[in-house]
């Protein structure tokens, strides 16, 4: 399962795939797990996460860092994490701006990538049995049903925040389930991925300036507590879910792949390009704002495009580009697949 040696090209592509995963995980409706699945490194990814267990912890606290790094497939995970970290400050920031000014074209690109993912994963599936078709339909139903749910209200309770971390991490490990979109449905997207992250960066800047006044700010400390609970929940969810997925892939490979294809197909409703943002309103009918003064996204209102509109054809072209980008990723993934 583990790749003993990697060429410079392999390492570069792993970083690029990490960037793609990081960008996908941040965008509501897109799953970083899809990138891992189509890129041909999903099973190694799950296998490596499974190694974050009690044995790894004992190696770490005993100071056997080389053994720990080797045991958890550290080169592989390190390059992916590096790519995801880079994506936060580079590509994902760019997508934030593009979605703001060209939302239909960006969503069309993602829609094409999801279509491409469905095609290339299904192509190599194998024989479809009646049982697996039923599982596929169940996966599609869950994916579509999730996109139609109304979001809950924001809840800063630390136990609930911990639960949000456990659930939202599924976007990284289960292709087709968007962790960001799940946080929107749970009502805590802005709280956990905007406000608490901003509080953390403000803390880091203050520490570098030797300013510790934030320690006596109850509101700031609450945000840091919320972020800590969210991160701990994400770690617990990531480790436990990776063990579950590793077991299902080993014993029920076709069934697991069927439900993953179903989840990915169901996510098409979330990334449908032609939609309008629905923002949260206050009781007085005004737009609700987060702590940064930005309107809070609640859900999307979808519609059919005008086929005679030239902008529609540009969006269709972006769908084609998205589809072809998955073809390139799939081609390299099959060529360099370490499994």
PDB file of N, CA and C in Angstrom, residues 52-117:
ATOM      1  N   UNK A  52      -2.628   6.565  12.449  1.00  0.00           N
ATOM      2  CA  UNK A  52      -2.656   7.511  13.561  1.00  0.00           C
ATOM      3  C   UNK A  52      -3.417   6.862  14.715  1.00  0.00           C
ATOM      4  N   UNK A  53      -2.759   5.923  15.359  1.00  0.00           N
ATOM      5  CA  UNK A  53      -3.398   5.126  16.401  1.00  0.00           C
ATOM      6  C   UNK A  53      -2.543   5.122  17.672  1.00  0.00           C
ATOM      7  N   UNK A  54      -2.864   4.216  18.575  1.00  0.00           N
ATOM      8  CA  UNK A  54      -2.164   4.164  19.860  1.00  0.00           C
ATOM      9  C   UNK A  54      -0.677   3.848  19.687  1.00  0.00           C
ATOM     10  N   UNK A  55      -0.351   2.957  18.744  1.00  0.00           N
ATOM     11  CA  UNK A  55       1.059   2.630  18.509  1.00  0.00           C
ATOM     12  C   UNK A  55       1.830   3.855  18.049  1.00  0.00           C
ATOM     13  N   UNK A  56       1.223   4.650  17.148  1.00  0.00           N
ATOM     14  CA  UNK A  56       1.878   5.874  16.675  1.00  0.00           C
ATOM     15  C   UNK A  56       2.092   6.846  17.832  1.00  0.00           C
ATOM     16  N   UNK A  57       1.095   6.945  18.730  1.00  0.00           N
ATOM     17  CA  UNK A  57       1.204   7.842  19.878  1.00  0.00           C
ATOM     18  C   UNK A  57       2.353   7.414  20.795  1.00  0.00           C
ATOM     19  N   UNK A  58       2.494   6.095  21.025  1.00  0.00           N
ATOM     20  CA  UNK A  58       3.580   5.592  21.869  1.00  0.00           C
ATOM     21  C   UNK A  58       4.946   5.883  21.247  1.00  0.00           C
ATOM     22  N   UNK A  59       5.044   5.720  19.917  1.00  0.00           N
ATOM     23  CA  UNK A  59       6.305   6.031  19.230  1.00  0.00           C
ATOM     24  C   UNK A  59       6.646   7.512  19.368  1.00  0.00           C
ATOM     25  N   UNK A  60       5.625   8.345  19.306  1.00  0.00           N
ATOM     26  CA  UNK A  60       5.848   9.789  19.367  1.00  0.00           C
ATOM     27  C   UNK A  60       6.307  10.225  20.743  1.00  0.00           C
ATOM     28  N   UNK A  61       5.603   9.772  21.800  1.00  0.00           N
ATOM     29  CA  UNK A  61       5.950  10.236  23.149  1.00  0.00           C
ATOM     30  C   UNK A  61       7.248   9.598  23.653  1.00  0.00           C
ATOM     31  N   UNK A  62       7.659   8.492  23.020  1.00  0.00           N
ATOM     32  CA  UNK A  62       8.926   7.865  23.418  1.00  0.00           C
ATOM     33  C   UNK A  62      10.121   8.483  22.684  1.00  0.00           C
ATOM     34  N   UNK A  63       9.855   9.433  21.821  1.00  0.00           N
ATOM     35  CA  UNK A  63      10.931  10.125  21.120  1.00  0.00           C
ATOM     36  C   UNK A  63      11.461   9.407  19.893  1.00  0.00           C
ATOM     37  N   UNK A  64      10.795   8.353  19.465  1.00  0.00           N
ATOM     38  CA  UNK A  64      11.247   7.601  18.276  1.00  0.00           C
ATOM     39  C   UNK A  64      10.610   8.227  17.027  1.00  0.00           C
ATOM     40  N   UNK A  65      11.072   9.437  16.719  1.00  0.00           N
ATOM     41  CA  UNK A  65      10.432  10.244  15.680  1.00  0.00           C
ATOM     42  C   UNK A  65      10.583   9.635  14.282  1.00  0.00           C
ATOM     43  N   UNK A  66      11.742   9.035  14.003  1.00  0.00           N
ATOM     44  CA  UNK A  66      11.937   8.418  12.689  1.00  0.00           C
ATOM     45  C   UNK A  66      10.981   7.244  12.491  1.00  0.00           C
ATOM     46  N   UNK A  67      10.839   6.431  13.527  1.00  0.00           N
ATOM     47  CA  UNK A  67       9.921   5.293  13.453  1.00  0.00           C
ATOM     48  C   UNK A  67       8.480   5.776  13.344  1.00  0.00           C
ATOM     49  N   UNK A  68       8.158   6.823  14.097  1.00  0.00           N
ATOM     50  CA  UNK A  68       6.809   7.402  14.028  1.00  0.00           C
ATOM     51  C   UNK A  68       6.511   7.910  12.625  1.00  0.00           C
ATOM     52  N   UNK A  69       7.462   8.642  12.049  1.00  0.00           N
ATOM     53  CA  UNK A  69       7.277   9.231  10.721  1.00  0.00           C
ATOM     54  C   UNK A  69       7.111   8.148   9.663  1.00  0.00           C
ATOM     55  N   UNK A  70       7.903   7.084   9.786  1.00  0.00           N
ATOM     56  CA  UNK A  70       7.810   5.977   8.839  1.00  0.00           C
ATOM     57  C   UNK A  70       6.512   5.205   9.014  1.00  0.00           C
ATOM     58  N   UNK A  71       6.101   5.005  10.273  1.00  0.00           N
ATOM     59  CA  UNK A  71       4.906   4.208  10.569  1.00  0.00           C
ATOM     60  C   UNK A  71       3.642   4.845  10.010  1.00  0.00           C
ATOM     61  N   UNK A  72       3.539   6.174  10.100  1.00  0.00           N
ATOM     62  CA  UNK A  72       2.324   6.857   9.640  1.00  0.00           C
ATOM     63  C   UNK A  72       2.401   7.258   8.169  1.00  0.00           C
ATOM     64  N   UNK A  73       3.449   6.784   7.462  1.00  0.00           N
ATOM     65  CA  UNK A  73       3.624   7.182   6.060  1.00  0.00           C
ATOM     66  C   UNK A  73       3.759   8.701   5.974  1.00  0.00           C
ATOM     67  N   UNK A  74       4.669   9.229   6.771  1.00  0.00           N
ATOM     68  CA  UNK A  74       4.800  10.662   6.968  1.00  0.00           C
ATOM     69  C   UNK A  74       5.133  11.464   5.733  1.00  0.00           C
ATOM     70  N   UNK A  75       5.944  10.898   4.819  1.00  0.00           N
ATOM     71  CA  UNK A  75       6.276  11.641   3.604  1.00  0.00           C
ATOM     72  C   UNK A  75       5.026  11.932   2.792  1.00  0.00           C
ATOM     73  N   UNK A  76       4.168  10.924   2.675  1.00  0.00           N
ATOM     74  CA  UNK A  76       2.923  11.066   1.918  1.00  0.00           C
ATOM     75  C   UNK A  76       1.997  12.087   2.585  1.00  0.00           C
ATOM     76  N   UNK A  77       1.726  11.901   3.872  1.00  0.00           N
ATOM     77  CA  UNK A  77       0.822  12.808   4.579  1.00  0.00           C
ATOM     78  C   UNK A  77       1.403  14.219   4.663  1.00  0.00           C
ATOM     79  N   UNK A  78       2.719  14.303   4.855  1.00  0.00           N
ATOM     80  CA  UNK A  78       3.357  15.616   4.968  1.00  0.00           C
ATOM     81  C   UNK A  78       3.214  16.437   3.699  1.00  0.00           C
ATOM     82  N   UNK A  79       3.404  15.799   2.545  1.00  0.00           N
ATOM     83  CA  UNK A  79       3.277  16.511   1.272  1.00  0.00           C
ATOM     84  C   UNK A  79       1.832  16.942   1.019  1.00  0.00           C
ATOM     85  N   UNK A  80       0.882  16.078   1.372  1.00  0.00           N
ATOM     86  CA  UNK A  80      -0.528  16.440   1.215  1.00  0.00           C
ATOM     87  C   UNK A  80      -0.897  17.610   2.133  1.00  0.00           C
ATOM     88  N   UNK A  81      -0.457  17.546   3.392  1.00  0.00           N
ATOM     89  CA  UNK A  81      -0.766  18.610   4.350  1.00  0.00           C
ATOM     90  C   UNK A  81      -0.110  19.920   3.918  1.00  0.00           C
ATOM     91  N   UNK A  82       1.108  19.820   3.384  1.00  0.00           N
ATOM     92  CA  UNK A  82       1.782  21.015   2.864  1.00  0.00           C
ATOM     93  C   UNK A  82       0.960  21.646   1.749  1.00  0.00           C
ATOM     94  N   UNK A  83       0.461  20.810   0.840  1.00  0.00           N
ATOM     95  CA  UNK A  83      -0.372  21.315  -0.248  1.00  0.00           C
ATOM     96  C   UNK A  83      -1.651  21.955   0.268  1.00  0.00           C
ATOM     97  N   UNK A  84      -2.289  21.327   1.267  1.00  0.00           N
ATOM     98  CA  UNK A  84      -3.522  21.882   1.815  1.00  0.00           C
ATOM     99  C   UNK A  84      -3.258  23.215   2.508  1.00  0.00           C
ATOM    100  N   UNK A  85      -2.129  23.311   3.216  1.00  0.00           N
ATOM    101  CA  UNK A  85      -1.785  24.570   3.877  1.00  0.00           C
ATOM    102  C   UNK A  85      -1.532  25.669   2.842  1.00  0.00           C
ATOM    103  N   UNK A  86      -0.826  25.314   1.773  1.00  0.00           N
ATOM    104  CA  UNK A  86      -0.557  26.293   0.710  1.00  0.00           C
ATOM    105  C   UNK A  86      -1.849  26.754   0.054  1.00  0.00           C
ATOM    106  N   UNK A  87      -2.806  25.838  -0.087  1.00  0.00           N
ATOM    107  CA  UNK A  87      -4.059  26.185  -0.766  1.00  0.00           C
ATOM    108  C   UNK A  87      -4.824  27.253   0.005  1.00  0.00           C
ATOM    109  N   UNK A  88      -4.715  27.242   1.323  1.00  0.00           N
ATOM    110  CA  UNK A  88      -5.466  28.205   2.123  1.00  0.00           C
ATOM    111  C   UNK A  88      -5.017  29.630   1.832  1.00  0.00           C
ATOM    112  N   UNK A  89      -3.704  29.798   1.576  1.00  0.00           N
ATOM    113  CA  UNK A  89      -3.167  31.139   1.363  1.00  0.00           C
ATOM    114  C   UNK A  89      -3.063  31.501  -0.118  1.00  0.00           C
ATOM    115  N   UNK A  90      -3.297  30.540  -1.023  1.00  0.00           N
ATOM    116  CA  UNK A  90      -3.108  30.817  -2.446  1.00  0.00           C
ATOM    117  C   UNK A  90      -4.382  30.549  -3.247  1.00  0.00           C
ATOM    118  N   UNK A  91      -4.546  29.302  -3.702  1.00  0.00           N
ATOM    119  CA  UNK A  91      -5.620  28.971  -4.627  1.00  0.00           C
ATOM    120  C   UNK A  91      -6.998  29.219  -4.041  1.00  0.00           C
ATOM    121  N   UNK A  92      -7.222  28.773  -2.791  1.00  0.00           N
ATOM    122  CA  UNK A  92      -8.547  28.929  -2.205  1.00  0.00           C
ATOM    123  C   UNK A  92      -8.904  30.399  -2.025  1.00  0.00           C
ATOM    124  N   UNK A  93      -7.902  31.243  -1.739  1.00  0.00           N
ATOM    125  CA  UNK A  93      -8.152  32.679  -1.650  1.00  0.00           C
ATOM    126  C   UNK A  93      -8.592  33.215  -3.002  1.00  0.00           C
ATOM    127  N   UNK A  94      -7.929  32.720  -4.068  1.00  0.00           N
ATOM    128  CA  UNK A  94      -8.307  33.137  -5.413  1.00  0.00           C
ATOM    129  C   UNK A  94      -9.716  32.711  -5.771  1.00  0.00           C
ATOM    130  N   UNK A  95     -10.100  31.490  -5.371  1.00  0.00           N
ATOM    131  CA  UNK A  95     -11.449  31.013  -5.645  1.00  0.00           C
ATOM    132  C   UNK A  95     -12.488  31.822  -4.871  1.00  0.00           C
ATOM    133  N   UNK A  96     -12.131  32.282  -3.672  1.00  0.00           N
ATOM    134  CA  UNK A  96     -13.046  33.129  -2.917  1.00  0.00           C
ATOM    135  C   UNK A  96     -13.394  34.381  -3.718  1.00  0.00           C
ATOM    136  N   UNK A  97     -12.372  34.966  -4.362  1.00  0.00           N
ATOM    137  CA  UNK A  97     -12.589  36.181  -5.152  1.00  0.00           C
ATOM    138  C   UNK A  97     -13.358  35.856  -6.425  1.00  0.00           C
ATOM    139  N   UNK A  98     -12.978  34.755  -7.092  1.00  0.00           N
ATOM    140  CA  UNK A  98     -13.653  34.380  -8.336  1.00  0.00           C
ATOM    141  C   UNK A  98     -15.125  34.053  -8.105  1.00  0.00           C
ATOM    142  N   UNK A  99     -15.424  33.349  -6.997  1.00  0.00           N
ATOM    143  CA  UNK A  99     -16.821  33.021  -6.697  1.00  0.00           C
ATOM    144  C   UNK A  99     -17.631  34.289  -6.442  1.00  0.00           C
ATOM    145  N   UNK A 100     -16.979  35.290  -5.883  1.00  0.00           N
ATOM    146  CA  UNK A 100     -17.666  36.541  -5.595  1.00  0.00           C
ATOM    147  C   UNK A 100     -18.061  37.283  -6.873  1.00  0.00           C
ATOM    148  N   UNK A 101     -17.158  37.254  -7.891  1.00  0.00           N
ATOM    149  CA  UNK A 101     -17.403  38.034  -9.108  1.00  0.00           C
ATOM    150  C   UNK A 101     -17.907  37.186 -10.283  1.00  0.00           C
ATOM    151  N   UNK A 102     -17.529  35.900 -10.325  1.00  0.00           N
ATOM    152  CA  UNK A 102     -17.946  35.028 -11.421  1.00  0.00           C
ATOM    153  C   UNK A 102     -18.510  33.717 -10.873  1.00  0.00           C
ATOM    154  N   UNK A 103     -19.568  33.766 -10.066  1.00  0.00           N
ATOM    155  CA  UNK A 103     -20.050  32.566  -9.380  1.00  0.00           C
ATOM    156  C   UNK A 103     -20.497  31.455 -10.323  1.00  0.00           C
ATOM    157  N   UNK A 104     -21.226  31.795 -11.391  1.00  0.00           N
ATOM    158  CA  UNK A 104     -21.749  30.761 -12.292  1.00  0.00           C
ATOM    159  C   UNK A 104     -20.611  30.017 -12.974  1.00  0.00           C
ATOM    160  N   UNK A 105     -19.595  30.745 -13.415  1.00  0.00           N
ATOM    161  CA  UNK A 105     -18.480  30.116 -14.131  1.00  0.00           C
ATOM    162  C   UNK A 105     -17.664  29.211 -13.198  1.00  0.00           C
ATOM    163  N   UNK A 106     -17.460  29.643 -11.959  1.00  0.00           N
ATOM    164  CA  UNK A 106     -16.699  28.828 -11.013  1.00  0.00           C
ATOM    165  C   UNK A 106     -17.477  27.574 -10.651  1.00  0.00           C
ATOM    166  N   UNK A 107     -18.783  27.722 -10.370  1.00  0.00           N
ATOM    167  CA  UNK A 107     -19.590  26.553 -10.044  1.00  0.00           C
ATOM    168  C   UNK A 107     -19.703  25.617 -11.245  1.00  0.00           C
ATOM    169  N   UNK A 108     -19.713  26.188 -12.466  1.00  0.00           N
ATOM    170  CA  UNK A 108     -19.750  25.352 -13.671  1.00  0.00           C
ATOM    171  C   UNK A 108     -18.483  24.499 -13.773  1.00  0.00           C
ATOM    172  N   UNK A 109     -17.340  25.092 -13.428  1.00  0.00           N
ATOM    173  CA  UNK A 109     -16.086  24.340 -13.427  1.00  0.00           C
ATOM    174  C   UNK A 109     -16.165  23.177 -12.442  1.00  0.00           C
ATOM    175  N   UNK A 110     -16.666  23.437 -11.233  1.00  0.00           N
ATOM    176  CA  UNK A 110     -16.812  22.384 -10.233  1.00  0.00           C
ATOM    177  C   UNK A 110     -17.820  21.326 -10.683  1.00  0.00           C
ATOM    178  N   UNK A 111     -18.908  21.778 -11.313  1.00  0.00           N
ATOM    179  CA  UNK A 111     -19.926  20.846 -11.802  1.00  0.00           C
ATOM    180  C   UNK A 111     -19.318  19.883 -12.816  1.00  0.00           C
ATOM    181  N   UNK A 112     -18.490  20.418 -13.716  1.00  0.00           N
ATOM    182  CA  UNK A 112     -17.817  19.569 -14.698  1.00  0.00           C
ATOM    183  C   UNK A 112     -16.858  18.595 -14.049  1.00  0.00           C
ATOM    184  N   UNK A 113     -16.182  19.043 -12.990  1.00  0.00           N
ATOM    185  CA  UNK A 113     -15.262  18.150 -12.279  1.00  0.00           C
ATOM    186  C   UNK A 113     -16.010  17.005 -11.608  1.00  0.00           C
ATOM    187  N   UNK A 114     -17.196  17.310 -11.047  1.00  0.00           N
ATOM    188  CA  UNK A 114     -17.994  16.256 -10.413  1.00  0.00           C
ATOM    189  C   UNK A 114     -18.489  15.271 -11.473  1.00  0.00           C
ATOM    190  N   UNK A 115     -18.959  15.792 -12.620  1.00  0.00           N
ATOM    191  CA  UNK A 115     -19.394  14.911 -13.713  1.00  0.00           C
ATOM    192  C   UNK A 115     -18.255  14.004 -14.166  1.00  0.00           C
ATOM    193  N   UNK A 116     -17.074  14.600 -14.322  1.00  0.00           N
ATOM    194  CA  UNK A 116     -15.915  13.811 -14.722  1.00  0.00           C
ATOM    195  C   UNK A 116     -15.574  12.745 -13.694  1.00  0.00           C
ATOM    196  N   UNK A 117     -15.699  13.102 -12.413  1.00  0.00           N
ATOM    197  CA  UNK A 117     -15.412  12.146 -11.343  1.00  0.00           C
ATOM    198  C   UNK A 117     -16.367  10.960 -11.401  1.00  0.00           C
TER     199      UNK A 117
END
